[in-house]
Backbone as JSON Lines, residues from 0, in Angstrom:
{"i":0,"aa":"M","n":[-13.0,-11.46,12.43],"ca":[-11.7,-11.41,13.1],"c":[-11.12,-10.06,13.45]}
{"i":1,"aa":"Q","n":[-10.56,-10.12,14.81],"ca":[-10.16,-8.94,15.5],"c":[-8.65,-8.56,15.46]}
{"i":2,"aa":"F","n":[-8.81,-7.28,15.25],"ca":[-7.05,-7.23,14.83],"c":[-6.55,-6.39,15.92]}
{"i":3,"aa":"K","n":[-5.64,-6.69,16.73],"ca":[-5.12,-5.6,17.75],"c":[-3.95,-4.58,17.01]}
{"i":4,"aa":"Q","n":[-3.76,-3.68,18.31],"ca":[-2.92,-3.16,16.89],"c":[-1.41,-3.15,16.84]}
{"i":5,"aa":"H","n":[-0.93,-3.45,18.21],"ca":[0.64,-4.58,18.61],"c":[0.82,-5.07,17.83]}
{"i":6,"aa":"R","n":[-0.68,-6.0,16.07],"ca":[-0.32,-7.43,15.59],"c":[0.16,-6.54,14.45]}
{"i":7,"aa":"W","n":[1.3,-6.29,14.46],"ca":[1.75,-5.25,13.34],"c":[1.56,-6.31,11.82]}
{"i":8,"aa":"Y","n":[2.34,-7.47,12.38],"ca":[2.26,-8.44,11.28],"c":[0.48,-8.6,9.94]}
{"i":9,"aa":"A","n":[-0.1,-8.99,11.01],"ca":[-1.56,-9.56,10.64],"c":[-2.19,-8.01,10.44]}
{"i":10,"aa":"V","n":[-1.47,-6.18,10.74],"ca":[-2.59,-5.46,10.2],"c":[-1.5,-5.4,8.97]}
{"i":11,"aa":"A","n":[-0.95,-5.77,8.64],"ca":[0.03,-5.75,7.25],"c":[-1.06,-6.72,5.87]}
{"i":12,"aa":"F","n":[-0.93,-7.95,6.39],"ca":[-1.96,-9.06,5.69],"c":[-2.62,-8.5,5.4]}
{"i":13,"aa":"V","n":[-3.38,-8.53,6.47],"ca":[-4.27,-7.63,5.75],"c":[-4.71,-6.62,5.0]}
{"i":14,"aa":"I","n":[-4.27,-5.79,5.11],"ca":[-4.11,-4.81,4.15],"c":[-3.76,-5.18,2.96]}
{"i":15,"aa":"L","n":[-2.38,-6.34,2.56],"ca":[-2.27,-6.45,1.28],"c":[-2.9,-7.58,0.89]}
{"i":16,"aa":"F","n":[-3.76,-8.5,1.25],"ca":[-4.54,-9.36,0.58],"c":[-6.0,-9.23,1.08]}
{"i":17,"aa":"L","n":[-6.53,-8.3,1.84],"ca":[-8.18,-7.81,1.55],"c":[-8.15,-6.03,0.37]}
{"i":18,"aa":"A","n":[-7.49,-5.53,1.13],"ca":[-7.58,-3.79,0.8],"c":[-7.2,-3.91,-1.06]}
{"i":19,"aa":"M","n":[-6.28,-4.33,-1.64],"ca":[-5.61,-4.85,-2.91],"c":[-7.07,-6.01,-3.94]}
{"i":20,"aa":"S","n":[-8.32,-6.85,-3.79],"ca":[-8.3,-7.43,-4.07],"c":[-10.26,-7.07,-4.67]}
{"i":21,"aa":"V","n":[-9.59,-6.38,-5.13],"ca":[-10.16,-5.84,-5.98],"c":[-9.95,-5.84,-7.76]}
{"i":22,"aa":"G","n":[-11.14,-6.5,-8.63],"ca":[-10.46,-7.48,-9.95],"c":[-11.48,-7.62,-11.02]}
{"i":23,"aa":"V","n":[-11.67,-7.63,-11.92],"ca":[-12.58,-7.48,-12.86],"c":[-14.02,-6.86,-12.42]}
{"i":24,"aa":"S","n":[-14.44,-7.12,-11.83],"ca":[-16.35,-6.33,-11.68],"c":[-15.77,-5.26,-11.1]}
{"i":25,"aa":"G","n":[-14.89,-4.94,-10.49],"ca":[-14.15,-3.54,-9.99],"c":[-14.93,-3.18,-8.06]}
{"i":26,"aa":"Y","n":[-15.28,-3.99,-8.34],"ca":[-16.01,-3.6,-6.76],"c":[-16.51,-5.24,-5.51]}
{"i":27,"aa":"L","n":[-15.96,-5.63,-6.02],"ca":[-15.89,-7.19,-4.81],"c":[-14.79,-7.52,-4.51]}
{"i":28,"aa":"W","n":[-15.01,-7.76,-2.9],"ca":[-14.15,-7.9,-1.92],"c":[-13.6,-8.88,-1.98]}
{"i":29,"aa":"G","n":[-11.96,-9.46,-1.74],"ca":[-11.07,-10.21,-1.18],"c":[-12.29,-11.48,0.14]}
{"i":30,"aa":"R","n":[-12.49,-12.3,0.16],"ca":[-12.39,-12.18,1.71],"c":[-11.58,-13.94,2.39]}
{"i":31,"aa":"S","n":[-10.83,-14.12,1.31],"ca":[-9.57,-15.66,1.37],"c":[-8.7,-14.74,2.4]}
{"i":32,"aa":"L","n":[-8.13,-15.54,3.12],"ca":[-6.84,-14.87,4.0],"c":[-6.0,-15.71,4.23]}
{"i":33,"aa":"V","n":[-5.19,-16.07,4.22],"ca":[-3.74,-16.86,4.89],"c":[-3.55,-16.34,5.41]}
{"i":34,"aa":"S","n":[-2.45,-17.53,7.48],"ca":[-2.95,-16.98,8.29],"c":[-1.17,-16.06,8.07]}
{"i":35,"aa":"P","n":[-0.88,-14.99,8.46],"ca":[0.39,-14.34,8.74],"c":[0.99,-14.97,10.12]}
{"i":36,"aa":"P","n":[2.29,-14.95,9.52],"ca":[3.41,-15.9,10.83],"c":[3.17,-14.81,11.38]}
{"i":37,"aa":"T","n":[3.2,-15.28,12.94],"ca":[3.34,-14.55,13.93],"c":[4.58,-13.76,14.68]}
{"i":38,"aa":"P","n":[4.5,-12.73,15.07],"ca":[5.97,-12.54,15.4],"c":[6.4,-12.97,16.77]}
{"i":39,"aa":"S","n":[7.7,-13.44,16.6],"ca":[8.19,-13.71,18.38],"c":[8.48,-11.83,18.8]}
{"i":40,"aa":"S","n":[8.62,-12.16,20.55],"ca":[8.68,-10.52,21.68],"c":[9.42,-9.77,20.89]}
{"i":41,"aa":"T","n":[10.53,-10.55,20.24],"ca":[11.93,-9.02,19.79],"c":[11.17,-9.04,18.94]}
{"i":42,"aa":"D","n":[10.93,-9.98,18.13],"ca":[9.91,-8.43,16.8],"c":[9.22,-7.81,17.34]}
{"i":43,"aa":"L","n":[8.64,-7.94,17.73],"ca":[7.21,-6.87,18.44],"c":[8.02,-5.53,19.03]}
{"i":44,"aa":"S","n":[9.15,-6.28,19.65],"ca":[9.76,-5.2,20.58],"c":[11.09,-4.12,19.64]}
{"i":45,"aa":"K","n":[11.21,-4.32,18.4],"ca":[11.96,-3.7,17.27],"c":[10.99,-3.15,16.72]}
{"i":46,"aa":"A","n":[9.67,-3.27,16.14],"ca":[9.24,-2.88,15.42],"c":[8.41,-1.56,16.12]}
{"i":47,"aa":"H","n":[7.93,-1.1,17.8],"ca":[8.01,-0.38,18.3],"c":[9.26,0.83,18.37]}
{"i":48,"aa":"Q","n":[10.01,0.25,18.45],"ca":[11.89,1.37,18.76],"c":[12.16,1.87,17.68]}
{"i":49,"aa":"T","n":[11.16,0.88,16.28],"ca":[11.5,1.86,15.16],"c":[11.92,3.45,15.05]}
{"i":50,"aa":"P","n":[13.22,3.78,14.52],"ca":[13.35,5.52,14.52],"c":[11.75,5.97,13.92]}
{"i":51,"aa":"R","n":[11.67,7.35,14.27],"ca":[10.68,7.29,13.39],"c":[11.47,9.16,13.41]}
{"i":52,"aa":"A","n":[12.51,9.48,13.67],"ca":[13.13,10.89,12.87],"c":[13.59,10.44,11.15]}
{"i":53,"aa":"T","n":[14.11,11.58,10.87],"ca":[14.56,11.87,10.0],"c":[15.45,12.86,8.74]}
{"i":54,"aa":"A","n":[16.27,12.78,8.15],"ca":[17.44,14.52,8.09],"c":[16.0,14.79,7.08]}
{"i":55,"aa":"T","n":[15.21,13.97,6.53],"ca":[14.72,14.64,5.48],"c":[13.04,15.2,6.16]}
{"i":56,"aa":"P","n":[12.15,16.24,6.62],"ca":[11.07,16.41,7.28],"c":[9.28,15.01,6.47]}
{"i":57,"aa":"P","n":[9.41,14.65,6.91],"ca":[7.92,14.3,6.54],"c":[6.7,15.09,6.21]}
{"i":58,"aa":"L","n":[6.44,15.37,5.41],"ca":[4.9,15.14,4.68],"c":[4.22,15.49,5.74]}
{"i":59,"aa":"N","n":[2.9,16.28,5.76],"ca":[2.4,16.87,7.15],"c":[0.32,16.28,5.96]}
{"i":60,"aa":"M","n":[0.22,14.95,6.72],"ca":[-0.12,13.98,5.58],"c":[-1.91,14.59,6.27]}
{"i":61,"aa":"A","n":[-2.31,15.58,7.06],"ca":[-3.04,16.25,6.99],"c":[-3.76,17.4,6.01]}
{"i":62,"aa":"A","n":[-2.65,17.38,5.66],"ca":[-2.6,18.67,4.03],"c":[-2.66,18.11,3.28]}
{"i":63,"aa":"D","n":[-3.46,18.74,1.69],"ca":[-3.74,18.51,0.39],"c":[-2.66,17.83,0.26]}
{"i":64,"aa":"V","n":[-2.35,16.24,-0.11],"ca":[-1.16,15.63,-0.18],"c":[-1.48,15.4,-1.78]}
{"i":65,"aa":"H","n":[-0.84,14.63,-2.34],"ca":[-0.71,14.21,-3.69],"c":[0.16,12.46,-4.04]}
{"i":66,"aa":"L","n":[-0.06,11.98,-4.4],"ca":[0.36,11.5,-5.12],"c":[1.32,11.08,-7.23]}
{"i":67,"aa":"V","n":[1.87,11.67,-7.43],"ca":[1.87,11.78,-8.73],"c":[3.6,10.51,-9.43]}
{"i":68,"aa":"I","n":[3.09,10.04,-10.27],"ca":[4.02,9.22,-10.89],"c":[4.0,9.36,-12.57]}
{"i":69,"aa":"P","n":[4.61,10.72,-12.85],"ca":[5.14,11.42,-13.92],"c":[5.03,10.34,-14.97]}
{"i":70,"aa":"K","n":[5.5,8.86,-15.06],"ca":[5.64,8.21,-16.21],"c":[4.7,7.47,-16.06]}
{"i":71,"aa":"I","n":[3.42,7.34,-15.78],"ca":[1.83,6.91,-15.55],"c":[1.23,7.59,-15.35]}
{"i":72,"aa":"A","n":[0.97,9.04,-15.56],"ca":[0.48,10.06,-15.41],"c":[-0.42,9.85,-13.86]}
{"i":73,"aa":"V","n":[-0.16,9.56,-12.73],"ca":[-1.43,9.78,-12.41],"c":[-0.45,11.31,-11.57]}
{"i":74,"aa":"N","n":[-2.07,11.73,-10.88],"ca":[-1.96,13.26,-10.18],"c":[-2.85,12.57,-8.64]}
{"i":75,"aa":"A","n":[-2.43,11.54,-7.81],"ca":[-3.98,10.87,-6.84],"c":[-4.17,11.77,-5.53]}
{"i":76,"aa":"L","n":[-4.87,12.17,-5.22],"ca":[-5.69,13.02,-3.8],"c":[-4.77,12.03,-2.97]}
{"i":77,"aa":"V","n":[-4.0,11.83,-1.79],"ca":[-3.89,10.95,-0.4],"c":[-4.95,11.27,0.15]}
{"i":78,"aa":"E","n":[-4.9,9.7,0.71],"ca":[-5.77,10.06,2.04],"c":[-6.24,8.64,2.97]}
{"i":79,"aa":"P","n":[-5.37,9.07,4.38],"ca":[-5.3,8.08,4.82],"c":[-6.48,7.1,5.3]}
{"i":80,"aa":"V","n":[-6.09,5.76,5.33],"ca":[-6.76,5.06,5.81],"c":[-6.09,4.11,6.94]}
{"i":81,"aa":"S","n":[-6.92,3.33,7.01],"ca":[-6.09,2.27,8.56],"c":[-7.75,0.81,8.27]}
{"i":82,"aa":"V","n":[-7.4,-0.04,8.72],"ca":[-8.18,-1.48,8.86],"c":[-9.31,-1.17,9.68]}
{"i":83,"aa":"Q","n":[-10.71,-1.36,9.06],"ca":[-12.25,-1.37,9.81],"c":[-12.03,-2.29,11.18]}
{"i":84,"aa":"A","n":[-13.12,-2.23,11.38],"ca":[-13.7,-3.25,12.39],"c":[-14.1,-4.51,11.35]}
{"i":85,"aa":"D","n":[-14.2,-4.82,10.99],"ca":[-14.35,-6.44,10.14],"c":[-12.66,-6.43,9.21]}
{"i":86,"aa":"G","n":[-11.98,-5.77,9.92],"ca":[-10.35,-6.69,9.2],"c":[-10.45,-6.19,8.24]}
{"i":87,"aa":"T","n":[-11.59,-4.76,6.69],"ca":[-10.64,-4.43,5.23],"c":[-9.92,-3.46,5.94]}
{"i":88,"aa":"L","n":[-9.24,-3.1,4.74],"ca":[-8.97,-1.8,4.78],"c":[-9.97,-0.96,4.21]}
{"i":89,"aa":"G","n":[-10.19,0.05,4.93],"ca":[-10.63,1.64,5.29],"c":[-10.17,2.25,3.41]}
{"i":90,"aa":"V","n":[-10.87,2.24,2.39],"ca":[-10.8,2.89,0.92],"c":[-11.1,4.73,1.27]}
{"i":91,"aa":"P","n":[-9.58,4.94,-0.02],"ca":[-10.67,6.57,-0.16],"c":[-11.98,6.7,-0.63]}
{"i":92,"aa":"T","n":[-12.54,8.32,0.34],"ca":[-13.87,8.01,0.47],"c":[-14.06,9.15,-0.85]}
{"i":93,"aa":"R","n":[-12.96,10.66,-0.85],"ca":[-13.64,11.82,-1.27],"c":[-12.97,11.25,-3.08]}
{"i":94,"aa":"N","n":[-12.44,10.69,-3.06],"ca":[-11.95,10.58,-4.5],"c":[-11.67,8.98,-4.76]}
{"i":95,"aa":"Q","n":[-12.54,7.85,-4.74],"ca":[-12.29,6.53,-4.53],"c":[-11.82,5.66,-5.51]}
{"i":96,"aa":"W","n":[-12.08,5.88,-7.07],"ca":[-11.48,5.02,-7.92],"c":[-10.13,6.11,-8.46]}
{"i":97,"aa":"D","n":[-9.84,7.14,-8.29],"ca":[-8.41,8.21,-8.44],"c":[-8.01,8.51,-7.81]}
{"i":98,"aa":"G","n":[-8.14,8.32,-6.29],"ca":[-7.19,7.94,-5.19],"c":[-6.08,7.43,-4.61]}
{"i":99,"aa":"V","n":[-5.96,7.46,-4.01],"ca":[-5.33,6.53,-3.22],"c":[-4.5,6.58,-1.03]}
{"i":100,"aa":"G","n":[-4.62,5.25,-1.45],"ca":[-5.2,5.4,0.17],"c":[-3.37,5.1,1.05]}
{"i":101,"aa":"W","n":[-3.13,6.37,1.94],"ca":[-1.69,5.64,3.31],"c":[-2.48,5.01,4.22]}
{"i":102,"aa":"Y","n":[-1.57,3.74,4.19],"ca":[-1.74,2.99,5.95],"c":[-1.71,4.01,7.1]}
{"i":103,"aa":"Q","n":[-2.57,4.45,7.56],"ca":[-1.29,6.03,8.22],"c":[-1.22,4.89,9.44]}
{"i":104,"aa":"D","n":[-1.29,4.11,9.75],"ca":[-1.1,3.51,11.68],"c":[0.89,2.86,10.83]}
{"i":105,"aa":"G","n":[1.31,2.64,9.54],"ca":[2.58,2.87,9.87],"c":[3.76,4.19,9.58]}
{"i":106,"aa":"P","n":[4.55,4.11,8.96],"ca":[5.27,5.82,8.74],"c":[4.29,6.82,7.8]}
{"i":107,"aa":"I","n":[4.96,7.96,7.57],"ca":[4.51,8.63,7.24],"c":[5.86,9.07,6.44]}
{"i":108,"aa":"P","n":[5.22,9.66,4.21],"ca":[6.54,9.54,3.84],"c":[7.35,10.33,4.44]}
{"i":109,"aa":"G","n":[8.93,9.99,4.68],"ca":[9.57,10.51,4.69],"c":[10.34,10.41,5.63]}
{"i":110,"aa":"Q","n":[9.51,9.55,6.78],"ca":[9.94,8.76,8.31],"c":[10.67,7.52,7.73]}
{"i":111,"aa":"R","n":[11.6,6.98,8.7],"ca":[12.14,5.91,8.57],"c":[11.12,5.26,8.08]}
{"i":112,"aa":"G","n":[11.8,3.57,7.97],"ca":[10.12,2.91,7.6],"c":[10.02,2.64,6.02]}
{"i":113,"aa":"S","n":[8.96,1.5,6.25],"ca":[8.66,1.06,4.99],"c":[6.67,1.79,5.02]}
{"i":114,"aa":"A","n":[6.4,2.99,4.53],"ca":[5.73,4.23,4.04],"c":[4.66,3.12,3.21]}
{"i":115,"aa":"V","n":[3.5,2.92,3.6],"ca":[2.64,1.97,2.27],"c":[0.93,3.18,1.59]}
{"i":116,"aa":"I","n":[1.21,2.77,0.54],"ca":[0.52,3.92,-0.14],"c":[-0.47,2.49,-1.42]}
{"i":117,"aa":"D","n":[-1.78,2.57,-1.5],"ca":[-2.52,1.15,-2.29],"c":[-3.41,2.22,-3.33]}
{"i":118,"aa":"G","n":[-3.63,1.67,-4.26],"ca":[-4.65,2.28,-5.08],"c":[-5.6,1.16,-5.6]}
{"i":119,"aa":"H","n":[-7.06,1.66,-6.85],"ca":[-7.13,0.19,-6.71],"c":[-6.51,-0.01,-8.24]}
{"i":120,"aa":"L","n":[-7.32,-1.3,-9.03],"ca":[-7.04,-1.63,-10.55],"c":[-7.73,-1.04,-11.53]}
{"i":121,"aa":"D","n":[-9.09,-1.36,-11.2],"ca":[-10.09,-1.2,-11.76],"c":[-11.29,-0.34,-11.09]}
{"i":122,"aa":"R","n":[-11.88,-0.16,-11.89],"ca":[-13.28,0.41,-10.8],"c":[-14.8,-0.89,-12.07]}
{"i":123,"aa":"P","n":[-16.01,-0.41,-11.07],"ca":[-16.81,-1.24,-11.58],"c":[-16.83,-1.2,-13.47]}
{"i":124,"aa":"G","n":[-16.89,-1.8,-14.24],"ca":[-17.61,-2.24,-15.83],"c":[-15.82,-2.49,-16.08]}
{"i":125,"aa":"A","n":[-14.36,-2.67,-14.77],"ca":[-13.51,-2.84,-16.13],"c":[-12.06,-1.85,-16.3]}
{"i":126,"aa":"L","n":[-13.81,-0.72,-15.51],"ca":[-12.46,0.65,-16.68],"c":[-11.46,0.9,-15.37]}
{"i":127,"aa":"P","n":[-10.07,1.86,-16.05],"ca":[-9.49,1.74,-15.56],"c":[-9.55,2.14,-14.69]}
{"i":128,"aa":"A","n":[-9.15,1.92,-13.64],"ca":[-8.37,3.19,-11.27],"c":[-7.26,3.7,-11.95]}
{"i":129,"aa":"V","n":[-6.65,4.11,-10.37],"ca":[-5.83,5.07,-9.95],"c":[-4.21,4.18,-10.63]}
{"i":130,"aa":"F","n":[-4.54,2.79,-10.08],"ca":[-3.24,2.57,-10.25],"c":[-3.01,1.03,-11.55]}
{"i":131,"aa":"W","n":[-3.98,1.63,-12.6],"ca":[-3.95,1.04,-13.74],"c":[-3.06,0.67,-14.41]}
{"i":132,"aa":"R","n":[-1.63,1.69,-14.38],"ca":[-0.9,0.78,-15.45],"c":[0.63,1.48,-14.41]}
{"i":133,"aa":"L","n":[0.75,0.36,-12.83],"ca":[1.02,0.78,-11.95],"c":[2.26,-0.38,-12.08]}
{"i":134,"aa":"H","n":[2.36,-1.45,-13.25],"ca":[2.48,-2.41,-13.56],"c":[3.61,-1.37,-14.55]}
{"i":135,"aa":"E","n":[3.73,-0.6,-15.05],"ca":[4.54,-0.46,-16.03],"c":[5.6,0.57,-15.36]}
{"i":136,"aa":"L","n":[5.82,0.77,-13.96],"ca":[7.16,1.14,-13.78],"c":[8.26,0.23,-13.28]}
{"i":137,"aa":"S","n":[8.78,0.8,-13.82],"ca":[10.66,0.18,-13.75],"c":[11.89,0.79,-12.26]}
{"i":138,"aa":"E","n":[12.37,-0.21,-12.77],"ca":[13.68,0.71,-12.28],"c":[14.72,2.15,-12.56]}
{"i":139,"aa":"G","n":[14.05,2.85,-11.12],"ca":[14.66,3.88,-12.0],"c":[13.7,4.49,-11.98]}
{"i":140,"aa":"D","n":[12.31,4.94,-12.32],"ca":[11.41,5.76,-12.36],"c":[11.32,6.15,-10.83]}
{"i":141,"aa":"M","n":[10.74,7.34,-11.4],"ca":[10.02,8.2,-10.24],"c":[9.04,8.81,-9.43]}
{"i":142,"aa":"V","n":[9.11,8.21,-7.96],"ca":[8.23,8.67,-7.75],"c":[7.93,9.66,-6.6]}
{"i":143,"aa":"M","n":[6.33,10.67,-6.68],"ca":[6.59,11.82,-5.56],"c":[5.36,11.91,-4.99]}
{"i":144,"aa":"V","n":[5.6,12.95,-3.72],"ca":[4.36,12.95,-2.85],"c":[4.85,14.27,-2.83]}
{"i":145,"aa":"E","n":[3.7,15.0,-2.35],"ca":[4.06,16.78,-2.12],"c":[3.07,17.28,-1.42]}
{"i":146,"aa":"E","n":[2.97,17.81,-1.27],"ca":[1.92,18.97,-0.62],"c":[1.95,20.05,-1.11]}
{"i":147,"aa":"A","n":[0.15,20.87,-1.28],"ca":[-0.02,21.92,-1.55],"c":[1.18,23.03,-1.68]}
{"i":148,"aa":"S","n":[2.1,23.31,-0.31],"ca":[3.17,23.69,0.29],"c":[3.77,23.66,-1.07]}
{"i":149,"aa":"G","n":[3.93,22.83,-1.82],"ca":[5.31,22.37,-2.68],"c":[6.53,21.98,-1.81]}
{"i":150,"aa":"H","n":[6.28,21.51,-0.5],"ca":[6.96,20.16,-0.14],"c":[7.23,19.3,-0.89]}
{"i":151,"aa":"T","n":[8.25,18.73,-1.1],"ca":[8.05,17.44,-2.29],"c":[9.08,16.92,-1.58]}
{"i":152,"aa":"L","n":[8.61,15.05,-1.52],"ca":[9.44,14.24,-1.15],"c":[9.5,13.48,-2.79]}
{"i":153,"aa":"H","n":[11.19,13.09,-2.82],"ca":[10.98,12.59,-4.4],"c":[11.68,11.05,-3.7]}
{"i":154,"aa":"F","n":[11.1,9.92,-4.44],"ca":[11.41,7.98,-3.74],"c":[11.65,7.69,-5.12]}
{"i":155,"aa":"Q","n":[12.1,7.07,-6.22],"ca":[13.24,6.46,-6.98],"c":[12.75,5.12,-6.85]}
{"i":156,"aa":"V","n":[12.29,4.26,-7.65],"ca":[11.72,2.72,-7.86],"c":[13.23,1.87,-7.44]}
{"i":157,"aa":"N","n":[12.9,0.77,-6.93],"ca":[14.41,-0.4,-6.94],"c":[13.72,-1.05,-7.24]}
{"i":158,"aa":"K","n":[12.46,-1.51,-7.21],"ca":[12.16,-3.37,-7.57],"c":[10.66,-3.24,-7.56]}
{"i":159,"aa":"V","n":[10.25,-3.59,-8.27],"ca":[9.07,-3.92,-9.08],"c":[8.52,-5.52,-9.05]}
{"i":160,"aa":"A","n":[7.92,-6.25,-7.82],"ca":[7.36,-7.95,-8.04],"c":[6.35,-8.69,-7.75]}
{"i":161,"aa":"S","n":[5.15,-9.17,-7.69],"ca":[4.26,-10.22,-8.38],"c":[4.96,-10.93,-7.05]}
{"i":162,"aa":"Y","n":[3.45,-11.38,-6.37],"ca":[3.52,-12.31,-5.61],"c":[1.48,-13.41,-5.44]}
{"i":163,"aa":"P","n":[2.16,-13.72,-5.1],"ca":[0.39,-14.69,-4.91],"c":[0.16,-14.27,-3.41]}
{"i":164,"aa":"P","n":[-1.24,-13.75,-3.9],"ca":[-1.77,-13.85,-1.8],"c":[-1.45,-14.76,-0.69]}
{"i":165,"aa":"D","n":[-0.83,-15.54,-1.55],"ca":[-0.24,-16.58,0.44],"c":[1.03,-16.46,0.73]}
{"i":166,"aa":"N","n":[2.08,-15.48,-0.78],"ca":[3.05,-15.86,-0.36],"c":[3.9,-14.46,-0.89]}
{"i":167,"aa":"A","n":[3.35,-13.58,0.06],"ca":[4.23,-12.39,-0.46],"c":[5.18,-11.72,0.99]}
{"i":168,"aa":"P","n":[6.09,-10.98,1.4],"ca":[7.1,-11.15,1.96],"c":[6.42,-9.51,2.95]}
{"i":169,"aa":"T","n":[6.23,-10.1,3.7],"ca":[4.73,-8.58,4.28],"c":[5.93,-8.02,5.08]}
{"i":170,"aa":"T","n":[6.36,-8.58,5.98],"ca":[7.95,-8.32,6.75],"c":[8.74,-7.29,5.58]}
{"i":171,"aa":"Q","n":[8.93,-7.26,4.56],"ca":[9.93,-6.5,3.69],"c":[8.69,-5.39,3.16]}
{"i":172,"aa":"I","n":[7.28,-5.46,3.18],"ca":[6.95,-4.24,2.02],"c":[6.45,-3.33,3.63]}
{"i":173,"aa":"F","n":[6.09,-3.62,4.7],"ca":[5.34,-2.79,5.84],"c":[6.92,-2.89,6.74]}
{"i":174,"aa":"G","n":[7.58,-4.01,7.52],"ca":[8.61,-3.54,8.17],"c":[9.87,-3.56,8.43]}
{"i":175,"aa":"N","n":[10.3,-3.59,6.56],"ca":[11.5,-3.07,6.09],"c":[11.95,-1.07,7.25]}
{"i":176,"aa":"S","n":[12.99,-1.37,8.1],"ca":[13.55,-0.55,8.75],"c":[14.64,0.47,8.34]}
{"i":177,"aa":"S","n":[15.19,-0.29,7.72],"ca":[16.45,-0.1,7.75],"c":[16.8,0.78,6.77]}
{"i":178,"aa":"G","n":[16.08,1.87,6.27],"ca":[16.18,2.87,5.05],"c":[14.65,3.9,5.06]}
{"i":179,"aa":"T","n":[14.24,4.2,4.42],"ca":[13.05,5.11,4.28],"c":[12.63,4.97,2.76]}
{"i":180,"aa":"F","n":[11.15,4.98,3.06],"ca":[10.89,3.62,1.53],"c":[9.62,4.2,1.21]}
{"i":181,"aa":"L","n":[8.34,4.19,0.31],"ca":[7.35,4.31,-0.15],"c":[7.16,2.5,-0.81]}
{"i":182,"aa":"N","n":[6.79,1.98,-0.57],"ca":[5.91,0.99,-1.28],"c":[4.64,1.51,-1.89]}
{"i":183,"aa":"L","n":[4.15,0.54,-2.5],"ca":[2.49,1.04,-3.38],"c":[2.49,-1.12,-3.98]}
{"i":184,"aa":"I","n":[0.67,-0.85,-3.61],"ca":[0.62,-2.12,-4.1],"c":[-0.81,-1.95,-4.44]}
{"i":185,"aa":"T","n":[-0.6,-2.49,-5.34],"ca":[-3.01,-3.12,-5.62],"c":[-2.5,-4.32,-6.63]}
{"i":186,"aa":"C","n":[-3.81,-4.59,-7.12],"ca":[-3.58,-6.32,-7.17],"c":[-3.09,-6.6,-8.93]}
{"i":187,"aa":"A","n":[-3.15,-7.41,-9.01],"ca":[-2.3,-8.05,-10.56],"c":[-3.41,-9.41,-10.87]}
{"i":188,"aa":"G","n":[-2.71,-10.27,-12.12],"ca":[-3.07,-11.46,-12.27],"c":[-4.36,-11.37,-13.25]}
{"i":189,"aa":"Q","n":[-4.97,-12.58,-12.69],"ca":[-5.89,-13.6,-13.32],"c":[-6.73,-12.91,-12.07]}
{"i":190,"aa":"W","n":[-8.55,-12.73,-12.8],"ca":[-9.38,-12.52,-11.4],"c":[-10.2,-13.32,-10.87]}
{"i":191,"aa":"I","n":[-10.68,-14.39,-10.35],"ca":[-10.33,-15.78,-9.53],"c":[-12.21,-15.36,-9.4]}
{"i":192,"aa":"P","n":[-13.19,-16.02,-9.23],"ca":[-14.86,-14.86,-9.26],"c":[-14.8,-16.03,-7.95]}
{"i":193,"aa":"Q","n":[-14.54,-17.38,-7.37],"ca":[-14.81,-17.79,-6.51],"c":[-14.37,-17.35,-5.86]}
{"i":194,"aa":"Q","n":[-13.17,-16.66,-5.3],"ca":[-12.24,-16.21,-4.03],"c":[-12.61,-14.67,-3.82]}
{"i":195,"aa":"H","n":[-13.23,-13.66,-5.15],"ca":[-13.59,-12.61,-4.69],"c":[-11.98,-11.72,-5.16]}
{"i":196,"aa":"Q","n":[-11.18,-11.83,-6.14],"ca":[-9.93,-11.52,-5.49],"c":[-9.11,-12.29,-6.75]}
{"i":197,"aa":"T","n":[-8.4,-11.63,-6.68],"ca":[-7.1,-12.35,-8.32],"c":[-6.04,-13.11,-7.74]}
{"i":198,"aa":"S","n":[-5.84,-12.92,-8.97],"ca":[-4.28,-13.74,-8.47],"c":[-2.98,-13.65,-8.09]}
{"i":199,"aa":"L","n":[-2.62,-12.12,-7.79],"ca":[-1.61,-11.89,-7.32],"c":[-2.01,-10.31,-7.05]}
{"i":200,"aa":"R","n":[-0.01,-9.89,-5.96],"ca":[-0.25,-8.48,-5.15],"c":[0.74,-8.07,-6.33]}
{"i":201,"aa":"L","n":[0.82,-6.9,-6.84],"ca":[1.51,-6.22,-7.6],"c":[2.31,-5.55,-6.38]}
{"i":202,"aa":"V","n":[3.89,-4.92,-5.98],"ca":[4.18,-4.72,-5.16],"c":[4.89,-3.52,-5.75]}
{"i":203,"aa":"V","n":[5.76,-2.17,-5.72],"ca":[6.8,-1.11,-6.23],"c":[6.82,-0.53,-5.35]}
{"i":204,"aa":"Y","n":[8.57,-1.01,-5.23],"ca":[8.9,-0.28,-3.7],"c":[10.16,0.54,-4.16]}
{"i":205,"aa":"T","n":[10.27,1.57,-3.8],"ca":[10.78,2.4,-3.97],"c":[11.28,3.56,-2.97]}
{"i":206,"aa":"T","n":[12.51,3.92,-2.42],"ca":[13.16,4.73,-2.29],"c":[13.59,5.81,-1.62]}
{"i":207,"aa":"L","n":[13.43,7.22,-0.78],"ca":[13.92,8.22,-0.65],"c":[14.97,8.71,-1.3]}
{"i":208,"aa":"V","n":[15.04,9.53,-2.53],"ca":[16.25,10.02,-2.42],"c":[16.73,11.48,-2.17]}
């Protein structure tokens, strides 16, 4: 399956339903897709015109950046990732199980729009990975993204939701430009051996404060 750069809905869908398909085995990747909605020409025009400026300076993602979630003891190196030629999202390579991937074709955390960071739920042998406890977050909890220089952005959880793979609001997760957001994604639910994926996708929505 080929993905063109301007088909951002399709890219978003791939990230949500391929990148996070790590289940009990910890290393099998799901291949079951449901066709995403095709955006209208108006939607595509708005997507390309999304304002990128904000009063809060965005992070320098080329620097040493970490995702910090005190409640669940996460302090993870953030690595830029994007969709590969085969339609799957590249995973962190420097620290695959304890690091996280920032979708670099979307907004930088701190820019207007929906920045997205994903991470593994578990690793081979069903051992915990970086987002093992992500489901414990609730409204009001804090999520930080910080540079080694000390520049830190603070986001507050406003919603935690789980969706079946064929019923996730991809526009809300990847395309909401009404504010400055950071959305965290991992897999959840039961492992489905026949599909090499889990039954749910967990999304933690946060807003810049």
